[in-house]
């Protein structure tokens, strides 16, 4: 067989067959088909229209849990009151990553005083009967130690009462304040009060959400939808529908030790994910790792038609 030098041949455009093409017709057909598919799939697989959870719906559905949570907000023992930055300066509450105090780095950016913001201020801003006004005055006149004693005693009484409201005891003005706050919440006024920012559009839901998260009602709803942290729940949608499946790698670390039982789990997992993300970005520069595609030759499987044509053309000229 005679040897010929390899050369590439670029065919002329006229060598390809031609046919008339109606672009408008193609676009119209594609638009109709896509519209029908979208409507059909949305009807079958659309996400549920779950009603939003508010302070009003919570107080109406579980008034006992709302009252118990309001007492912890008033006494400064709720999760939000003891969270630390960015809400308050609770000593020792910030998570750390080794010597780095990441949670404290930005400081308190959203100051929240749970007693004042969630209970006392809404009560002061609402038209109050004389009994509530007197209760607010009694609370303001008492020292912090008395506040803690009142709220601790009332919290214990509520837990023992099993849903009913204790009447007798050394609770100071706490029963009057929390009962009135429950009324405001059930009327829907508390949601608006906690969102008030002095702006026309009220879009900051931070305080209502913090109040909700301190109770057990919101968590019970999440568990019913399998969205709790130990249920691997992290989704855009509620119910048995596809959610943020790409977040499985993040939630995975919360299910294993030492992260599962660590008080610094959020900071530690953030560090792990930062290292993994950095490794992914550096794949093209890591010796050995960057050669994995060439060794596995997966690219030839994906582009097998192209490489088959190249091999055929090469053999033709040999």
PDB file of C-alpha atoms in Angstrom:
ATOM      1  CA  UNK A   1       0.000   0.000   0.000  1.00  0.00           C
ATOM      2  CA  UNK A   2       1.398   3.326  -0.985  1.00  0.00           C
ATOM      3  CA  UNK A   3       1.936   5.841   1.694  1.00  0.00           C
ATOM      4  CA  UNK A   4       0.244   9.189   1.303  1.00  0.00           C
ATOM      5  CA  UNK A   5       0.730  12.129   3.596  1.00  0.00           C
ATOM      6  CA  UNK A   6      -2.245  12.828   5.792  1.00  0.00           C
ATOM      7  CA  UNK A   7      -4.221  15.877   4.890  1.00  0.00           C
ATOM      8  CA  UNK A   8      -7.531  17.301   6.047  1.00  0.00           C
ATOM      9  CA  UNK A   9     -10.248  17.960   3.522  1.00  0.00           C
ATOM     10  CA  UNK A  10     -12.850  20.630   4.196  1.00  0.00           C
ATOM     11  CA  UNK A  11     -15.906  19.954   2.001  1.00  0.00           C
ATOM     12  CA  UNK A  12     -17.494  22.855   0.203  1.00  0.00           C
ATOM     13  CA  UNK A  13     -20.903  24.027   1.486  1.00  0.00           C
ATOM     14  CA  UNK A  14     -22.460  23.099  -1.866  1.00  0.00           C
ATOM     15  CA  UNK A  15     -21.607  19.424  -1.230  1.00  0.00           C
ATOM     16  CA  UNK A  16     -24.248  19.165   1.478  1.00  0.00           C
ATOM     17  CA  UNK A  17     -27.903  18.549   0.569  1.00  0.00           C
ATOM     18  CA  UNK A  18     -30.286  21.485   1.033  1.00  0.00           C
ATOM     19  CA  UNK A  19     -33.983  21.641   1.739  1.00  0.00           C
ATOM     20  CA  UNK A  20     -36.488  24.394   2.503  1.00  0.00           C
ATOM     21  CA  UNK A  21     -36.885  25.206   6.193  1.00  0.00           C
ATOM     22  CA  UNK A  22     -39.779  27.060   7.829  1.00  0.00           C
ATOM     23  CA  UNK A  23     -38.351  28.655  10.974  1.00  0.00           C
ATOM     24  CA  UNK A  24     -41.679  30.235  11.976  1.00  0.00           C
ATOM     25  CA  UNK A  25     -43.452  26.891  11.762  1.00  0.00           C
ATOM     26  CA  UNK A  26     -40.702  25.206  13.764  1.00  0.00           C
ATOM     27  CA  UNK A  27     -40.905  27.866  16.493  1.00  0.00           C
ATOM     28  CA  UNK A  28     -44.708  27.684  16.663  1.00  0.00           C
ATOM     29  CA  UNK A  29     -44.755  23.890  16.962  1.00  0.00           C
ATOM     30  CA  UNK A  30     -42.033  23.920  19.629  1.00  0.00           C
ATOM     31  CA  UNK A  31     -43.837  26.637  21.588  1.00  0.00           C
ATOM     32  CA  UNK A  32     -47.133  24.738  21.589  1.00  0.00           C
ATOM     33  CA  UNK A  33     -45.508  21.442  22.560  1.00  0.00           C
ATOM     34  CA  UNK A  34     -43.499  23.008  25.397  1.00  0.00           C
ATOM     35  CA  UNK A  35     -46.554  24.894  26.666  1.00  0.00           C
ATOM     36  CA  UNK A  36     -48.649  21.703  26.756  1.00  0.00           C
ATOM     37  CA  UNK A  37     -45.878  19.753  28.473  1.00  0.00           C
ATOM     38  CA  UNK A  38     -45.377  22.507  31.041  1.00  0.00           C
ATOM     39  CA  UNK A  39     -49.072  22.702  31.858  1.00  0.00           C
ATOM     40  CA  UNK A  40     -49.438  18.913  32.052  1.00  0.00           C
ATOM     41  CA  UNK A  41     -46.364  18.320  34.209  1.00  0.00           C
ATOM     42  CA  UNK A  42     -47.267  21.244  36.476  1.00  0.00           C
ATOM     43  CA  UNK A  43     -50.740  19.773  37.019  1.00  0.00           C
ATOM     44  CA  UNK A  44     -49.293  16.370  37.962  1.00  0.00           C
ATOM     45  CA  UNK A  45     -46.031  17.241  39.733  1.00  0.00           C
ATOM     46  CA  UNK A  46     -46.545  20.790  41.004  1.00  0.00           C
ATOM     47  CA  UNK A  47     -45.517  21.599  44.544  1.00  0.00           C
ATOM     48  CA  UNK A  48     -48.215  21.804  47.227  1.00  0.00           C
ATOM     49  CA  UNK A  49     -49.589  25.163  48.238  1.00  0.00           C
ATOM     50  CA  UNK A  50     -48.791  24.895  51.934  1.00  0.00           C
ATOM     51  CA  UNK A  51     -50.173  27.698  54.051  1.00  0.00           C
ATOM     52  CA  UNK A  52     -47.538  29.917  55.689  1.00  0.00           C
ATOM     53  CA  UNK A  53     -46.999  29.528  59.417  1.00  0.00           C
ATOM     54  CA  UNK A  54     -47.501  32.743  61.347  1.00  0.00           C
ATOM     55  CA  UNK A  55     -47.694  33.777  64.967  1.00  0.00           C
ATOM     56  CA  UNK A  56     -51.452  33.976  64.544  1.00  0.00           C
ATOM     57  CA  UNK A  57     -51.799  30.414  63.223  1.00  0.00           C
ATOM     58  CA  UNK A  58     -49.406  29.112  65.888  1.00  0.00           C
ATOM     59  CA  UNK A  59     -51.241  30.797  68.778  1.00  0.00           C
ATOM     60  CA  UNK A  60     -54.606  29.515  67.514  1.00  0.00           C
ATOM     61  CA  UNK A  61     -53.397  25.957  66.960  1.00  0.00           C
ATOM     62  CA  UNK A  62     -51.291  25.576  70.122  1.00  0.00           C
ATOM     63  CA  UNK A  63     -51.842  28.355  72.627  1.00  0.00           C
ATOM     64  CA  UNK A  64     -50.063  26.462  75.402  1.00  0.00           C
ATOM     65  CA  UNK A  65     -46.841  26.213  73.393  1.00  0.00           C
ATOM     66  CA  UNK A  66     -47.096  29.879  72.429  1.00  0.00           C
ATOM     67  CA  UNK A  67     -47.516  30.929  76.072  1.00  0.00           C
ATOM     68  CA  UNK A  68     -44.648  28.739  77.269  1.00  0.00           C
ATOM     69  CA  UNK A  69     -42.394  30.177  74.569  1.00  0.00           C
ATOM     70  CA  UNK A  70     -43.424  33.749  75.411  1.00  0.00           C
ATOM     71  CA  UNK A  71     -42.370  33.129  79.020  1.00  0.00           C
ATOM     72  CA  UNK A  72     -38.894  32.005  77.907  1.00  0.00           C
ATOM     73  CA  UNK A  73     -38.601  35.093  75.701  1.00  0.00           C
ATOM     74  CA  UNK A  74     -39.582  37.270  78.643  1.00  0.00           C
ATOM     75  CA  UNK A  75     -37.118  35.542  80.964  1.00  0.00           C
ATOM     76  CA  UNK A  76     -34.260  35.515  78.452  1.00  0.00           C
ATOM     77  CA  UNK A  77     -33.926  31.713  78.438  1.00  0.00           C
ATOM     78  CA  UNK A  78     -35.081  30.969  74.881  1.00  0.00           C
ATOM     79  CA  UNK A  79     -32.721  29.776  72.140  1.00  0.00           C
ATOM     80  CA  UNK A  80     -32.755  33.201  70.486  1.00  0.00           C
ATOM     81  CA  UNK A  81     -32.045  35.006  73.765  1.00  0.00           C
ATOM     82  CA  UNK A  82     -28.967  32.828  74.294  1.00  0.00           C
ATOM     83  CA  UNK A  83     -27.867  32.506  70.661  1.00  0.00           C
ATOM     84  CA  UNK A  84     -25.119  35.100  70.640  1.00  0.00           C
ATOM     85  CA  UNK A  85     -24.047  37.014  67.495  1.00  0.00           C
ATOM     86  CA  UNK A  86     -25.567  38.328  65.308  1.00  0.00           C
ATOM     87  CA  UNK A  87     -28.497  38.819  67.721  1.00  0.00           C
ATOM     88  CA  UNK A  88     -26.953  39.454  71.147  1.00  0.00           C
ATOM     89  CA  UNK A  89     -23.757  39.359  73.193  1.00  0.00           C
ATOM     90  CA  UNK A  90     -24.381  36.143  75.122  1.00  0.00           C
ATOM     91  CA  UNK A  91     -21.004  35.104  76.640  1.00  0.00           C
ATOM     92  CA  UNK A  92     -19.626  31.812  75.322  1.00  0.00           C
ATOM     93  CA  UNK A  93     -22.468  31.238  72.871  1.00  0.00           C
ATOM     94  CA  UNK A  94     -20.533  31.865  69.651  1.00  0.00           C
ATOM     95  CA  UNK A  95     -19.287  28.870  67.663  1.00  0.00           C
ATOM     96  CA  UNK A  96     -15.605  28.626  66.853  1.00  0.00           C
ATOM     97  CA  UNK A  97     -13.436  26.921  64.263  1.00  0.00           C
ATOM     98  CA  UNK A  98     -10.206  26.319  66.154  1.00  0.00           C
ATOM     99  CA  UNK A  99      -8.920  29.747  67.187  1.00  0.00           C
ATOM    100  CA  UNK A 100     -11.262  31.484  64.737  1.00  0.00           C
ATOM    101  CA  UNK A 101     -14.413  32.980  66.280  1.00  0.00           C
ATOM    102  CA  UNK A 102     -16.368  33.143  63.050  1.00  0.00           C
ATOM    103  CA  UNK A 103     -19.732  33.858  64.618  1.00  0.00           C
ATOM    104  CA  UNK A 104     -18.371  36.828  66.542  1.00  0.00           C
ATOM    105  CA  UNK A 105     -16.320  38.256  63.680  1.00  0.00           C
ATOM    106  CA  UNK A 106     -19.142  40.376  62.246  1.00  0.00           C
ATOM    107  CA  UNK A 107     -20.522  41.318  65.664  1.00  0.00           C
ATOM    108  CA  UNK A 108     -24.155  41.872  66.589  1.00  0.00           C
ATOM    109  CA  UNK A 109     -25.683  43.009  63.301  1.00  0.00           C
ATOM    110  CA  UNK A 110     -29.345  42.317  64.127  1.00  0.00           C
ATOM    111  CA  UNK A 111     -29.769  43.241  67.804  1.00  0.00           C
ATOM    112  CA  UNK A 112     -32.632  41.318  69.391  1.00  0.00           C
ATOM    113  CA  UNK A 113     -33.769  41.682  72.986  1.00  0.00           C
ATOM    114  CA  UNK A 114     -36.382  38.941  73.238  1.00  0.00           C
ATOM    115  CA  UNK A 115     -38.149  40.305  76.323  1.00  0.00           C
ATOM    116  CA  UNK A 116     -38.480  43.795  74.918  1.00  0.00           C
ATOM    117  CA  UNK A 117     -38.888  43.019  71.209  1.00  0.00           C
ATOM    118  CA  UNK A 118     -41.192  39.991  71.426  1.00  0.00           C
ATOM    119  CA  UNK A 119     -43.304  40.767  74.504  1.00  0.00           C
ATOM    120  CA  UNK A 120     -43.011  44.166  76.171  1.00  0.00           C
ATOM    121  CA  UNK A 121     -42.847  46.491  73.164  1.00  0.00           C
ATOM    122  CA  UNK A 122     -45.840  44.897  71.377  1.00  0.00           C
ATOM    123  CA  UNK A 123     -47.847  45.196  74.586  1.00  0.00           C
ATOM    124  CA  UNK A 124     -46.868  48.841  75.065  1.00  0.00           C
ATOM    125  CA  UNK A 125     -47.752  49.709  71.455  1.00  0.00           C
ATOM    126  CA  UNK A 126     -51.212  48.127  71.634  1.00  0.00           C
ATOM    127  CA  UNK A 127     -54.240  49.699  73.371  1.00  0.00           C
ATOM    128  CA  UNK A 128     -54.173  48.015  76.759  1.00  0.00           C
ATOM    129  CA  UNK A 129     -56.718  47.560  79.581  1.00  0.00           C
ATOM    130  CA  UNK A 130     -55.705  48.889  83.013  1.00  0.00           C
ATOM    131  CA  UNK A 131     -54.637  45.451  84.263  1.00  0.00           C
ATOM    132  CA  UNK A 132     -52.054  45.100  81.490  1.00  0.00           C
ATOM    133  CA  UNK A 133     -50.799  48.650  81.993  1.00  0.00           C
ATOM    134  CA  UNK A 134     -50.317  47.896  85.695  1.00  0.00           C
ATOM    135  CA  UNK A 135     -48.535  44.626  84.841  1.00  0.00           C
ATOM    136  CA  UNK A 136     -46.137  46.470  82.522  1.00  0.00           C
ATOM    137  CA  UNK A 137     -45.403  48.998  85.252  1.00  0.00           C
ATOM    138  CA  UNK A 138     -44.774  46.233  87.796  1.00  0.00           C
ATOM    139  CA  UNK A 139     -42.383  44.504  85.419  1.00  0.00           C
ATOM    140  CA  UNK A 140     -40.487  47.735  84.724  1.00  0.00           C
ATOM    141  CA  UNK A 141     -40.126  48.466  88.444  1.00  0.00           C
ATOM    142  CA  UNK A 142     -38.719  45.032  89.340  1.00  0.00           C
ATOM    143  CA  UNK A 143     -34.974  44.158  89.139  1.00  0.00           C
ATOM    144  CA  UNK A 144     -33.660  41.538  86.655  1.00  0.00           C
ATOM    145  CA  UNK A 145     -33.300  38.947  89.405  1.00  0.00           C
ATOM    146  CA  UNK A 146     -37.010  39.206  90.178  1.00  0.00           C
ATOM    147  CA  UNK A 147     -37.793  38.886  86.451  1.00  0.00           C
ATOM    148  CA  UNK A 148     -35.869  35.632  86.281  1.00  0.00           C
ATOM    149  CA  UNK A 149     -37.578  34.292  89.394  1.00  0.00           C
ATOM    150  CA  UNK A 150     -41.058  35.116  88.085  1.00  0.00           C
ATOM    151  CA  UNK A 151     -40.513  33.591  84.644  1.00  0.00           C
ATOM    152  CA  UNK A 152     -38.765  30.486  86.006  1.00  0.00           C
ATOM    153  CA  UNK A 153     -41.617  29.824  88.442  1.00  0.00           C
ATOM    154  CA  UNK A 154     -44.252  30.339  85.766  1.00  0.00           C
ATOM    155  CA  UNK A 155     -42.395  28.108  83.278  1.00  0.00           C
ATOM    156  CA  UNK A 156     -42.317  25.313  85.854  1.00  0.00           C
ATOM    157  CA  UNK A 157     -45.998  25.804  86.624  1.00  0.00           C
ATOM    158  CA  UNK A 158     -46.909  25.696  82.922  1.00  0.00           C
ATOM    159  CA  UNK A 159     -44.982  22.480  82.357  1.00  0.00           C
ATOM    160  CA  UNK A 160     -46.747  20.863  85.315  1.00  0.00           C
ATOM    161  CA  UNK A 161     -50.179  22.188  84.334  1.00  0.00           C
ATOM    162  CA  UNK A 162     -50.241  20.184  81.085  1.00  0.00           C
ATOM    163  CA  UNK A 163     -51.684  22.888  78.879  1.00  0.00           C
ATOM    164  CA  UNK A 164     -53.865  24.728  81.355  1.00  0.00           C
ATOM    165  CA  UNK A 165     -53.002  28.172  82.740  1.00  0.00           C
ATOM    166  CA  UNK A 166     -51.857  28.325  86.377  1.00  0.00           C
ATOM    167  CA  UNK A 167     -53.606  30.959  88.446  1.00  0.00           C
ATOM    168  CA  UNK A 168     -52.074  30.921  91.912  1.00  0.00           C
ATOM    169  CA  UNK A 169     -48.379  31.348  92.501  1.00  0.00           C
ATOM    170  CA  UNK A 170     -45.552  33.840  92.775  1.00  0.00           C
ATOM    171  CA  UNK A 171     -45.459  34.751  89.137  1.00  0.00           C
ATOM    172  CA  UNK A 172     -45.736  38.525  89.419  1.00  0.00           C
ATOM    173  CA  UNK A 173     -47.207  40.164  86.276  1.00  0.00           C
ATOM    174  CA  UNK A 174     -46.081  37.332  83.968  1.00  0.00           C
ATOM    175  CA  UNK A 175     -49.514  35.614  83.592  1.00  0.00           C
ATOM    176  CA  UNK A 176     -51.206  38.905  82.715  1.00  0.00           C
ATOM    177  CA  UNK A 177     -48.531  39.853  80.163  1.00  0.00           C
ATOM    178  CA  UNK A 178     -48.462  36.473  78.405  1.00  0.00           C
ATOM    179  CA  UNK A 179     -52.256  36.173  78.353  1.00  0.00           C
ATOM    180  CA  UNK A 180     -52.555  39.556  76.659  1.00  0.00           C
ATOM    181  CA  UNK A 181     -49.774  38.665  74.216  1.00  0.00           C
ATOM    182  CA  UNK A 182     -51.692  35.496  73.311  1.00  0.00           C
ATOM    183  CA  UNK A 183     -54.744  37.617  72.543  1.00  0.00           C
ATOM    184  CA  UNK A 184     -52.712  39.913  70.307  1.00  0.00           C
ATOM    185  CA  UNK A 185     -51.214  36.952  68.484  1.00  0.00           C
ATOM    186  CA  UNK A 186     -54.567  35.297  67.866  1.00  0.00           C
ATOM    187  CA  UNK A 187     -55.933  38.542  66.457  1.00  0.00           C
ATOM    188  CA  UNK A 188     -53.023  38.762  63.997  1.00  0.00           C
ATOM    189  CA  UNK A 189     -51.750  42.034  65.460  1.00  0.00           C
ATOM    190  CA  UNK A 190     -48.517  40.548  66.802  1.00  0.00           C
ATOM    191  CA  UNK A 191     -47.271  39.506  63.353  1.00  0.00           C
ATOM    192  CA  UNK A 192     -47.611  43.050  62.081  1.00  0.00           C
ATOM    193  CA  UNK A 193     -46.046  44.551  65.202  1.00  0.00           C
ATOM    194  CA  UNK A 194     -42.907  42.400  64.991  1.00  0.00           C
ATOM    195  CA  UNK A 195     -42.517  43.209  61.294  1.00  0.00           C
ATOM    196  CA  UNK A 196     -42.911  46.974  61.728  1.00  0.00           C
ATOM    197  CA  UNK A 197     -39.770  48.702  60.454  1.00  0.00           C
ATOM    198  CA  UNK A 198     -41.039  52.179  59.729  1.00  0.00           C
ATOM    199  CA  UNK A 199     -41.189  51.337  56.024  1.00  0.00           C
ATOM    200  CA  UNK A 200     -44.120  51.099  53.635  1.00  0.00           C
ATOM    201  CA  UNK A 201     -43.269  47.522  52.570  1.00  0.00           C
ATOM    202  CA  UNK A 202     -42.705  45.184  55.512  1.00  0.00           C
ATOM    203  CA  UNK A 203     -40.410  42.433  54.242  1.00  0.00           C
ATOM    204  CA  UNK A 204     -38.214  41.626  57.273  1.00  0.00           C
ATOM    205  CA  UNK A 205     -39.550  38.433  58.880  1.00  0.00           C
ATOM    206  CA  UNK A 206     -36.510  37.896  61.121  1.00  0.00           C
ATOM    207  CA  UNK A 207     -38.193  38.531  64.468  1.00  0.00           C
ATOM    208  CA  UNK A 208     -41.413  36.577  63.799  1.00  0.00           C
ATOM    209  CA  UNK A 209     -39.349  33.636  62.546  1.00  0.00           C
ATOM    210  CA  UNK A 210     -37.064  33.728  65.571  1.00  0.00           C
ATOM    211  CA  UNK A 211     -40.079  33.748  67.880  1.00  0.00           C
ATOM    212  CA  UNK A 212     -41.611  30.831  65.954  1.00  0.00           C
ATOM    213  CA  UNK A 213     -38.395  28.816  65.985  1.00  0.00           C
ATOM    214  CA  UNK A 214     -38.094  29.097  69.769  1.00  0.00           C
ATOM    215  CA  UNK A 215     -41.299  27.114  70.241  1.00  0.00           C
ATOM    216  CA  UNK A 216     -41.954  23.447  69.493  1.00  0.00           C
ATOM    217  CA  UNK A 217     -44.888  24.012  67.115  1.00  0.00           C
ATOM    218  CA  UNK A 218     -42.795  24.881  64.041  1.00  0.00           C
ATOM    219  CA  UNK A 219     -40.475  21.941  64.665  1.00  0.00           C
ATOM    220  CA  UNK A 220     -43.436  19.569  64.926  1.00  0.00           C
ATOM    221  CA  UNK A 221     -44.663  20.743  61.525  1.00  0.00           C
ATOM    222  CA  UNK A 222     -41.186  20.228  60.054  1.00  0.00           C
ATOM    223  CA  UNK A 223     -40.963  16.708  61.468  1.00  0.00           C
ATOM    224  CA  UNK A 224     -44.373  15.833  60.072  1.00  0.00           C
ATOM    225  CA  UNK A 225     -43.009  16.726  56.618  1.00  0.00           C
ATOM    226  CA  UNK A 226     -39.694  14.895  57.283  1.00  0.00           C
ATOM    227  CA  UNK A 227     -37.775  18.154  57.170  1.00  0.00           C
ATOM    228  CA  UNK A 228     -35.990  18.016  60.525  1.00  0.00           C
ATOM    229  CA  UNK A 229     -32.213  18.021  60.551  1.00  0.00           C
ATOM    230  CA  UNK A 230     -31.918  14.389  61.729  1.00  0.00           C
ATOM    231  CA  UNK A 231     -34.382  13.404  58.984  1.00  0.00           C
ATOM    232  CA  UNK A 232     -32.038  14.757  56.299  1.00  0.00           C
ATOM    233  CA  UNK A 233     -34.673  17.378  55.605  1.00  0.00           C
ATOM    234  CA  UNK A 234     -33.644  20.391  53.577  1.00  0.00           C
ATOM    235  CA  UNK A 235     -36.047  21.243  50.774  1.00  0.00           C
ATOM    236  CA  UNK A 236     -37.546  24.125  48.868  1.00  0.00           C
ATOM    237  CA  UNK A 237     -40.936  22.448  48.886  1.00  0.00           C
ATOM    238  CA  UNK A 238     -42.936  20.731  51.611  1.00  0.00           C
ATOM    239  CA  UNK A 239     -44.406  17.273  51.325  1.00  0.00           C
ATOM    240  CA  UNK A 240     -43.191  14.276  49.326  1.00  0.00           C
ATOM    241  CA  UNK A 241     -41.764  16.309  46.458  1.00  0.00           C
ATOM    242  CA  UNK A 242     -38.248  16.751  45.025  1.00  0.00           C
ATOM    243  CA  UNK A 243     -36.307  19.380  46.885  1.00  0.00           C
ATOM    244  CA  UNK A 244     -32.738  20.548  47.115  1.00  0.00           C
ATOM    245  CA  UNK A 245     -31.126  17.163  46.479  1.00  0.00           C
ATOM    246  CA  UNK A 246     -27.781  18.851  45.852  1.00  0.00           C
ATOM    247  CA  UNK A 247     -27.629  19.759  49.551  1.00  0.00           C
ATOM    248  CA  UNK A 248     -27.315  16.116  50.637  1.00  0.00           C
ATOM    249  CA  UNK A 249     -23.554  16.526  50.962  1.00  0.00           C
ATOM    250  CA  UNK A 250     -24.032  19.378  53.429  1.00  0.00           C
ATOM    251  CA  UNK A 251     -26.699  17.663  55.547  1.00  0.00           C
ATOM    252  CA  UNK A 252     -24.753  14.383  55.486  1.00  0.00           C
ATOM    253  CA  UNK A 253     -22.146  15.668  57.933  1.00  0.00           C
ATOM    254  CA  UNK A 254     -24.776  16.441  60.578  1.00  0.00           C
ATOM    255  CA  UNK A 255     -25.689  12.738  60.736  1.00  0.00           C
ATOM    256  CA  UNK A 256     -22.240  11.431  61.722  1.00  0.00           C
ATOM    257  CA  UNK A 257     -19.785  11.965  64.549  1.00  0.00           C
ATOM    258  CA  UNK A 258     -18.047  14.100  65.645  1.00  0.00           C
ATOM    259  CA  UNK A 259     -20.316  16.692  64.035  1.00  0.00           C
ATOM    260  CA  UNK A 260     -23.569  15.107  65.227  1.00  0.00           C
ATOM    261  CA  UNK A 261     -22.883  15.798  68.902  1.00  0.00           C
ATOM    262  CA  UNK A 262     -20.656  18.858  68.577  1.00  0.00           C
ATOM    263  CA  UNK A 263     -21.730  22.284  69.777  1.00  0.00           C
ATOM    264  CA  UNK A 264     -19.609  23.734  66.966  1.00  0.00           C
ATOM    265  CA  UNK A 265     -21.212  21.611  64.241  1.00  0.00           C
ATOM    266  CA  UNK A 266     -22.191  24.540  62.032  1.00  0.00           C
ATOM    267  CA  UNK A 267     -18.693  26.043  62.053  1.00  0.00           C
ATOM    268  CA  UNK A 268     -16.953  22.670  61.622  1.00  0.00           C
ATOM    269  CA  UNK A 269     -19.137  21.607  58.706  1.00  0.00           C
ATOM    270  CA  UNK A 270     -18.680  25.001  57.101  1.00  0.00           C
ATOM    271  CA  UNK A 271     -14.927  24.429  57.287  1.00  0.00           C
ATOM    272  CA  UNK A 272     -15.214  20.933  55.785  1.00  0.00           C
ATOM    273  CA  UNK A 273     -17.366  22.186  52.916  1.00  0.00           C
ATOM    274  CA  UNK A 274     -14.970  25.079  52.313  1.00  0.00           C
ATOM    275  CA  UNK A 275     -12.066  22.620  51.976  1.00  0.00           C
ATOM    276  CA  UNK A 276     -14.036  20.333  49.662  1.00  0.00           C
ATOM    277  CA  UNK A 277     -15.079  23.286  47.507  1.00  0.00           C
ATOM    278  CA  UNK A 278     -11.481  24.492  47.335  1.00  0.00           C
ATOM    279  CA  UNK A 279     -10.360  21.007  46.315  1.00  0.00           C
ATOM    280  CA  UNK A 280     -12.978  20.916  43.573  1.00  0.00           C
ATOM    281  CA  UNK A 281     -11.821  24.273  42.205  1.00  0.00           C
ATOM    282  CA  UNK A 282      -8.180  23.127  42.230  1.00  0.00           C
ATOM    283  CA  UNK A 283      -8.806  19.823  40.396  1.00  0.00           C
ATOM    284  CA  UNK A 284      -7.220  21.145  37.133  1.00  0.00           C
ATOM    285  CA  UNK A 285      -4.024  21.978  39.057  1.00  0.00           C
ATOM    286  CA  UNK A 286      -3.620  18.857  41.204  1.00  0.00           C
ATOM    287  CA  UNK A 287      -1.126  16.326  39.748  1.00  0.00           C
ATOM    288  CA  UNK A 288      -2.672  12.911  39.395  1.00  0.00           C
ATOM    289  CA  UNK A 289      -6.208  14.095  40.064  1.00  0.00           C
ATOM    290  CA  UNK A 290      -6.280  16.164  36.894  1.00  0.00           C
ATOM    291  CA  UNK A 291      -5.249  13.066  34.894  1.00  0.00           C
ATOM    292  CA  UNK A 292      -8.217  10.952  36.032  1.00  0.00           C
ATOM    293  CA  UNK A 293     -10.382  11.884  33.006  1.00  0.00           C
ATOM    294  CA  UNK A 294      -7.542  10.897  30.647  1.00  0.00           C
ATOM    295  CA  UNK A 295      -7.073   7.568  32.421  1.00  0.00           C
ATOM    296  CA  UNK A 296     -10.758   6.699  32.586  1.00  0.00           C
ATOM    297  CA  UNK A 297     -11.406   7.936  29.015  1.00  0.00           C
ATOM    298  CA  UNK A 298     -14.979   8.772  29.940  1.00  0.00           C
ATOM    299  CA  UNK A 299     -14.837  11.674  27.492  1.00  0.00           C
ATOM    300  CA  UNK A 300     -14.476   9.215  24.613  1.00  0.00           C
ATOM    301  CA  UNK A 301     -17.617   7.446  25.757  1.00  0.00           C
ATOM    302  CA  UNK A 302     -19.554  10.709  25.920  1.00  0.00           C
ATOM    303  CA  UNK A 303     -18.303  11.906  22.541  1.00  0.00           C
ATOM    304  CA  UNK A 304     -18.146   8.434  20.982  1.00  0.00           C
ATOM    305  CA  UNK A 305     -19.823   9.545  17.729  1.00  0.00           C
ATOM    306  CA  UNK A 306     -17.187  12.225  17.155  1.00  0.00           C
ATOM    307  CA  UNK A 307     -14.270   9.899  17.890  1.00  0.00           C
ATOM    308  CA  UNK A 308     -15.783   7.146  15.710  1.00  0.00           C
ATOM    309  CA  UNK A 309     -15.956   9.551  12.767  1.00  0.00           C
ATOM    310  CA  UNK A 310     -12.399  10.711  13.427  1.00  0.00           C
ATOM    311  CA  UNK A 311     -11.135   7.120  13.474  1.00  0.00           C
ATOM    312  CA  UNK A 312     -13.004   6.315  10.246  1.00  0.00           C
ATOM    313  CA  UNK A 313     -11.571   9.349   8.491  1.00  0.00           C
ATOM    314  CA  UNK A 314      -8.083   8.554   9.736  1.00  0.00           C
ATOM    315  CA  UNK A 315      -8.293   5.005   8.461  1.00  0.00           C
ATOM    316  CA  UNK A 316      -9.505   6.251   5.093  1.00  0.00           C
ATOM    317  CA  UNK A 317      -6.342   8.237   4.527  1.00  0.00           C
ATOM    318  CA  UNK A 318      -3.919   5.580   5.735  1.00  0.00           C
TER     319      UNK A 318
END
